[in-house]
Amino acid sequence: MSEPLELSRRRFGLLAGAAAVAPLLPSRAAPTLLPAGMAWQLMWSPSAGANGMGAWESIEDDRADSHPAGAPHIRPEGDNYRFTMHTADRDTSTDRQRHEVTGNRTSSSAFLRWRSGELWRVTYSMYIPATLKATTTFTHIFQTKMPGTGTSPITVTSLRRVSGRQTIEHKVFEPDILVGRTDLEPLHDRWIDIDYEIRIGDGSSGGVRWVVRNGGSTVIDVTRTGVDTFLGDRVRPKWGIYRSLGDTSGSLQNCHLLLTRLRSYKAVAQ
């Protein structure tokens, strides 16, 4: 028997179905993309302990079944979501590795849809161990994409080696627009906080803001407007480890990534 709708909503926490009673949050410190007269409406706030893998619209855990002995590669671990990558793991495209989750599930039968013209914000805490290193080719740990196979990312947060230096960066994927970049090594082996805004727009009507905080310090706070953040249909976020095997720095090793306190907000009129 299916679960009653209100019970399902309560089990998934403060979600889209209960958004009418969710508090409105004012903007954070400038520079935010949030216009005057708008506020952040909390739409999604899963708990790894309570919701488990039901927090996600879809799960891409070893799609090629390359390493069943290591499964599950994505799992709840206490209050955190853990993504484990082994050097033996392979995606269906065998030159890369992928363990990712997508979207914001709000009940057993519903998930959020980010549409053109809307402004969304996601916040989360992330633990990157020193074993998860920046590489000379792509290592993405967050993406926004249009659903569907074969579509390119819209924006990406990546761990990239630049002149031998390990960095974490955020880009608008096409046409390779760097929003911001900072050193990765000081952020290894500690919890850091991410605050991300995306105004979904075609052509030059989109914008992004990417903030990384380490404890009480803001490491980087960058905004880029006048960019294309829409391909078609809708946009959805992805988290996890997606990396190329073409690294030439010797940085690929068994590793993991931890996420917790994930939240999604939509900009609404006050």
Coordinates of C-alpha atoms in Angstrom, one line a residue:
M1 CA 0.0 0.0 0.0
S2 CA 1.3 3.4 -0.9
E3 CA 2.2 5.8 2.0
P4 CA -0.3 8.7 2.6
L5 CA 0.9 11.9 1.1
E6 CA 1.2 13.9 4.3
L7 CA 3.1 11.1 6.0
S8 CA 5.4 10.9 3.0
R9 CA 6.0 14.7 3.2
R10 CA 6.8 14.5 6.9
R11 CA 9.1 11.6 6.4
F12 CA 11.0 13.6 3.7
G13 CA 11.3 16.7 6.0
L14 CA 10.6 20.2 4.9
L15 CA 10.0 19.8 1.2
A16 CA 8.1 21.3 -1.7
G17 CA 4.8 19.8 -0.6
A18 CA 5.1 21.8 2.7
A19 CA 6.7 24.9 1.2
A20 CA 3.7 27.1 2.0
V21 CA 4.5 26.9 5.7
A22 CA 8.3 27.0 5.3
P23 CA 10.1 30.2 6.6
L24 CA 11.3 32.8 4.1
L25 CA 15.0 33.6 4.5
P26 CA 16.4 36.9 3.6
S27 CA 19.4 37.2 1.3
R28 CA 22.9 36.5 2.6
A29 CA 25.6 39.1 2.4
A30 CA 26.2 40.7 -1.0
P31 CA 26.9 39.8 -3.7
T32 CA 23.8 37.7 -4.0
L33 CA 21.7 37.1 -7.1
L34 CA 18.6 37.5 -5.0
P35 CA 16.7 40.6 -6.2
A36 CA 15.1 43.1 -3.9
G37 CA 11.6 42.0 -2.8
M38 CA 12.5 38.3 -3.0
A39 CA 13.3 35.8 -0.3
W40 CA 14.6 32.2 -0.2
Q41 CA 12.0 29.6 0.3
L42 CA 13.3 26.3 1.7
M43 CA 12.2 23.5 -0.7
W44 CA 14.3 20.4 0.2
S45 CA 16.2 19.4 3.3
P46 CA 16.9 15.7 3.4
S47 CA 18.5 13.8 6.3
A48 CA 20.8 10.9 5.4
G49 CA 19.8 9.2 8.7
A50 CA 16.0 9.6 8.1
N51 CA 15.6 9.6 4.3
G52 CA 18.5 7.5 3.2
M53 CA 18.8 7.2 -0.6
G54 CA 15.2 8.3 -1.0
A55 CA 16.5 11.9 -1.0
W56 CA 17.5 11.6 -4.7
E57 CA 15.6 11.8 -7.9
S58 CA 18.0 9.1 -9.4
I59 CA 21.2 7.3 -8.4
E60 CA 24.1 6.4 -10.7
D61 CA 26.1 3.9 -8.6
D62 CA 28.5 1.8 -10.8
R63 CA 26.2 1.9 -13.8
A64 CA 28.5 -0.6 -15.6
D65 CA 28.5 -3.1 -12.7
S66 CA 32.3 -2.9 -12.8
H67 CA 33.0 -3.5 -9.2
P68 CA 30.1 -5.3 -7.4
A69 CA 32.3 -6.2 -4.5
G70 CA 32.6 -2.5 -3.6
A71 CA 28.9 -1.9 -3.7
P72 CA 27.1 0.2 -2.6
H73 CA 29.5 3.0 -3.6
I74 CA 27.0 5.6 -2.5
R75 CA 25.3 5.2 0.8
P76 CA 24.1 7.0 4.0
E77 CA 26.7 6.9 6.8
G78 CA 25.2 8.3 9.9
D79 CA 24.1 11.9 9.1
N80 CA 26.3 12.0 6.0
Y81 CA 26.1 10.7 2.4
R82 CA 29.3 8.9 1.5
F83 CA 30.6 8.4 -2.1
T84 CA 33.4 5.8 -2.4
M85 CA 35.5 5.6 -5.5
H86 CA 37.9 2.7 -6.0
T87 CA 40.6 2.7 -8.7
A88 CA 38.9 -0.5 -10.1
D89 CA 35.6 1.3 -10.7
R90 CA 34.6 2.0 -14.3
D91 CA 31.7 3.9 -15.9
T92 CA 29.8 2.7 -19.0
S93 CA 32.4 4.9 -20.8
T94 CA 35.4 3.0 -19.7
D95 CA 37.8 6.0 -19.8
R96 CA 36.1 7.4 -16.7
Q97 CA 34.6 6.7 -13.3
R98 CA 31.2 7.9 -12.0
H99 CA 29.2 7.5 -8.8
E100 CA 26.7 10.3 -8.6
V101 CA 23.2 11.2 -7.4
T102 CA 20.8 13.6 -9.1
G103 CA 18.0 15.9 -8.2
N104 CA 15.9 16.8 -5.1
R105 CA 13.3 14.2 -4.3
T106 CA 10.5 15.5 -2.2
S107 CA 8.4 12.4 -1.7
S108 CA 8.2 8.8 -3.1
S109 CA 6.5 10.1 -6.2
A110 CA 7.7 13.7 -6.7
F111 CA 10.9 15.8 -7.1
L112 CA 11.8 19.5 -7.6
R113 CA 11.9 20.8 -11.2
W114 CA 14.2 23.8 -11.7
R115 CA 12.8 25.9 -14.6
S116 CA 14.1 28.6 -16.9
G117 CA 13.6 32.0 -15.4
E118 CA 13.9 30.8 -11.8
L119 CA 16.6 31.4 -9.2
W120 CA 17.7 28.5 -7.0
R121 CA 20.2 28.2 -4.2
V122 CA 21.8 25.0 -2.7
T123 CA 23.8 24.8 0.4
Y124 CA 25.7 21.9 1.8
S125 CA 28.7 20.8 3.9
M126 CA 31.4 18.7 2.2
Y127 CA 34.4 16.7 3.4
I128 CA 37.1 16.2 0.8
P129 CA 39.9 13.8 2.2
A130 CA 43.4 14.2 1.0
T131 CA 43.0 11.0 -1.0
L132 CA 40.5 12.8 -3.3
K133 CA 43.0 14.9 -5.3
A134 CA 42.8 17.3 -8.1
T135 CA 43.7 15.9 -11.5
T136 CA 45.1 17.1 -14.8
T137 CA 41.9 16.0 -16.5
F138 CA 38.3 16.4 -15.2
T139 CA 37.3 15.5 -11.6
H140 CA 33.8 16.9 -11.1
I141 CA 32.1 16.8 -7.6
F142 CA 29.0 18.9 -8.4
Q143 CA 27.2 19.6 -11.7
T144 CA 24.0 21.2 -13.0
K145 CA 22.6 19.4 -16.0
M146 CA 19.6 19.0 -18.2
P147 CA 18.1 15.6 -17.6
G148 CA 18.7 13.0 -20.3
T149 CA 21.6 11.0 -21.7
G150 CA 24.3 12.7 -23.8
T151 CA 23.7 16.2 -22.5
S152 CA 26.7 18.4 -21.5
P153 CA 26.9 19.9 -18.0
I154 CA 25.7 23.5 -17.6
T155 CA 28.0 24.3 -14.6
V156 CA 30.6 22.2 -12.8
T157 CA 32.6 22.3 -9.6
S158 CA 35.8 20.5 -10.2
L159 CA 39.1 19.5 -8.6
R160 CA 41.7 20.5 -11.2
R161 CA 45.5 20.8 -11.3
V162 CA 46.7 24.1 -12.6
S163 CA 50.4 24.4 -13.2
G164 CA 50.9 21.5 -10.8
R165 CA 48.8 23.1 -8.0
Q166 CA 45.7 21.4 -6.6
T167 CA 42.7 23.7 -6.9
I168 CA 38.9 23.6 -6.6
E169 CA 37.0 25.6 -9.2
H170 CA 33.6 26.4 -10.5
K171 CA 32.9 27.0 -14.2
V172 CA 30.1 27.6 -16.6
F173 CA 30.8 24.6 -18.8
E174 CA 30.2 26.2 -22.2
P175 CA 32.1 28.1 -23.4
D176 CA 34.5 27.2 -20.5
I177 CA 33.9 30.3 -18.4
L178 CA 35.8 30.3 -15.1
V179 CA 33.7 31.7 -12.3
G180 CA 36.3 31.2 -9.5
R181 CA 39.2 29.0 -8.3
T182 CA 41.0 28.6 -5.0
D183 CA 43.6 26.2 -3.5
L184 CA 42.4 22.8 -2.6
E185 CA 45.0 21.5 -0.2
P186 CA 44.1 23.8 2.7
L187 CA 40.5 22.5 2.4
H188 CA 41.5 18.8 2.5
D189 CA 40.5 16.7 5.5
R190 CA 38.0 19.2 7.0
W191 CA 34.4 20.1 6.6
I192 CA 33.8 23.1 4.4
D193 CA 30.5 24.8 3.5
I194 CA 29.2 25.5 0.0
D195 CA 26.7 28.2 -0.9
Y196 CA 25.6 28.2 -4.5
E197 CA 23.1 30.3 -6.5
I198 CA 22.0 29.8 -10.1
R199 CA 19.7 32.0 -12.1
I200 CA 18.5 29.8 -14.8
G201 CA 18.5 31.7 -18.1
D202 CA 19.2 31.2 -21.8
G203 CA 21.8 33.2 -23.8
S204 CA 23.2 35.9 -21.5
S205 CA 20.3 36.0 -19.0
G206 CA 21.8 33.5 -16.5
G207 CA 24.1 33.9 -13.5
V208 CA 25.8 32.0 -10.8
R209 CA 27.3 32.7 -7.4
W210 CA 29.7 30.3 -5.7
V211 CA 30.9 30.6 -2.1
V212 CA 33.3 28.4 -0.2
R213 CA 33.6 28.8 3.6
N214 CA 36.1 27.1 5.9
G215 CA 35.0 27.4 9.5
G216 CA 34.2 31.1 10.1
S217 CA 36.3 32.3 7.1
T218 CA 35.1 32.9 3.6
V219 CA 37.6 31.3 1.2
I220 CA 36.1 32.6 -2.0
D221 CA 32.8 34.4 -2.9
V222 CA 32.5 35.0 -6.6
T223 CA 29.6 35.9 -8.9
R224 CA 29.3 35.7 -12.7
T225 CA 26.3 37.1 -14.6
G226 CA 25.6 37.4 -18.3
V227 CA 26.1 33.6 -18.9
D228 CA 24.0 30.8 -20.4
T229 CA 22.7 28.5 -17.7
F230 CA 19.9 26.7 -19.6
L231 CA 19.9 24.1 -22.3
G232 CA 16.3 23.0 -22.4
D233 CA 13.5 21.3 -20.4
R234 CA 14.8 21.9 -16.9
V235 CA 17.9 22.0 -14.7
R236 CA 18.8 19.6 -11.9
P237 CA 21.8 19.3 -9.6
K238 CA 24.2 16.4 -9.3
W239 CA 26.6 15.4 -6.6
G240 CA 29.3 12.8 -6.4
I241 CA 32.6 11.8 -7.9
Y242 CA 32.9 11.8 -11.7
R243 CA 36.5 11.7 -13.0
S244 CA 38.6 10.9 -16.0
L245 CA 41.1 8.1 -16.0
G246 CA 43.4 10.2 -18.2
D247 CA 45.1 12.0 -15.3
T248 CA 48.9 12.3 -15.7
S249 CA 49.8 13.5 -12.2
G250 CA 49.5 10.1 -10.5
S251 CA 46.6 11.4 -8.3
L252 CA 44.1 8.6 -8.9
Q253 CA 43.6 6.4 -5.8
N254 CA 40.9 4.9 -3.6
C255 CA 39.0 7.8 -2.1
H256 CA 35.7 9.1 -0.9
L257 CA 33.6 12.2 -0.5
L258 CA 31.2 13.1 2.3
L259 CA 28.1 15.4 2.1
T260 CA 25.7 16.6 4.8
R261 CA 23.2 19.3 5.6
L262 CA 22.0 19.6 2.0
R263 CA 19.4 22.3 1.4
S264 CA 17.7 23.7 -1.7
Y265 CA 15.9 27.0 -1.8
K266 CA 13.8 28.8 -4.5
A267 CA 13.6 32.6 -4.8
V268 CA 10.0 33.7 -4.2
A269 CA 8.3 37.1 -3.8
Q270 CA 8.1 38.3 -0.2

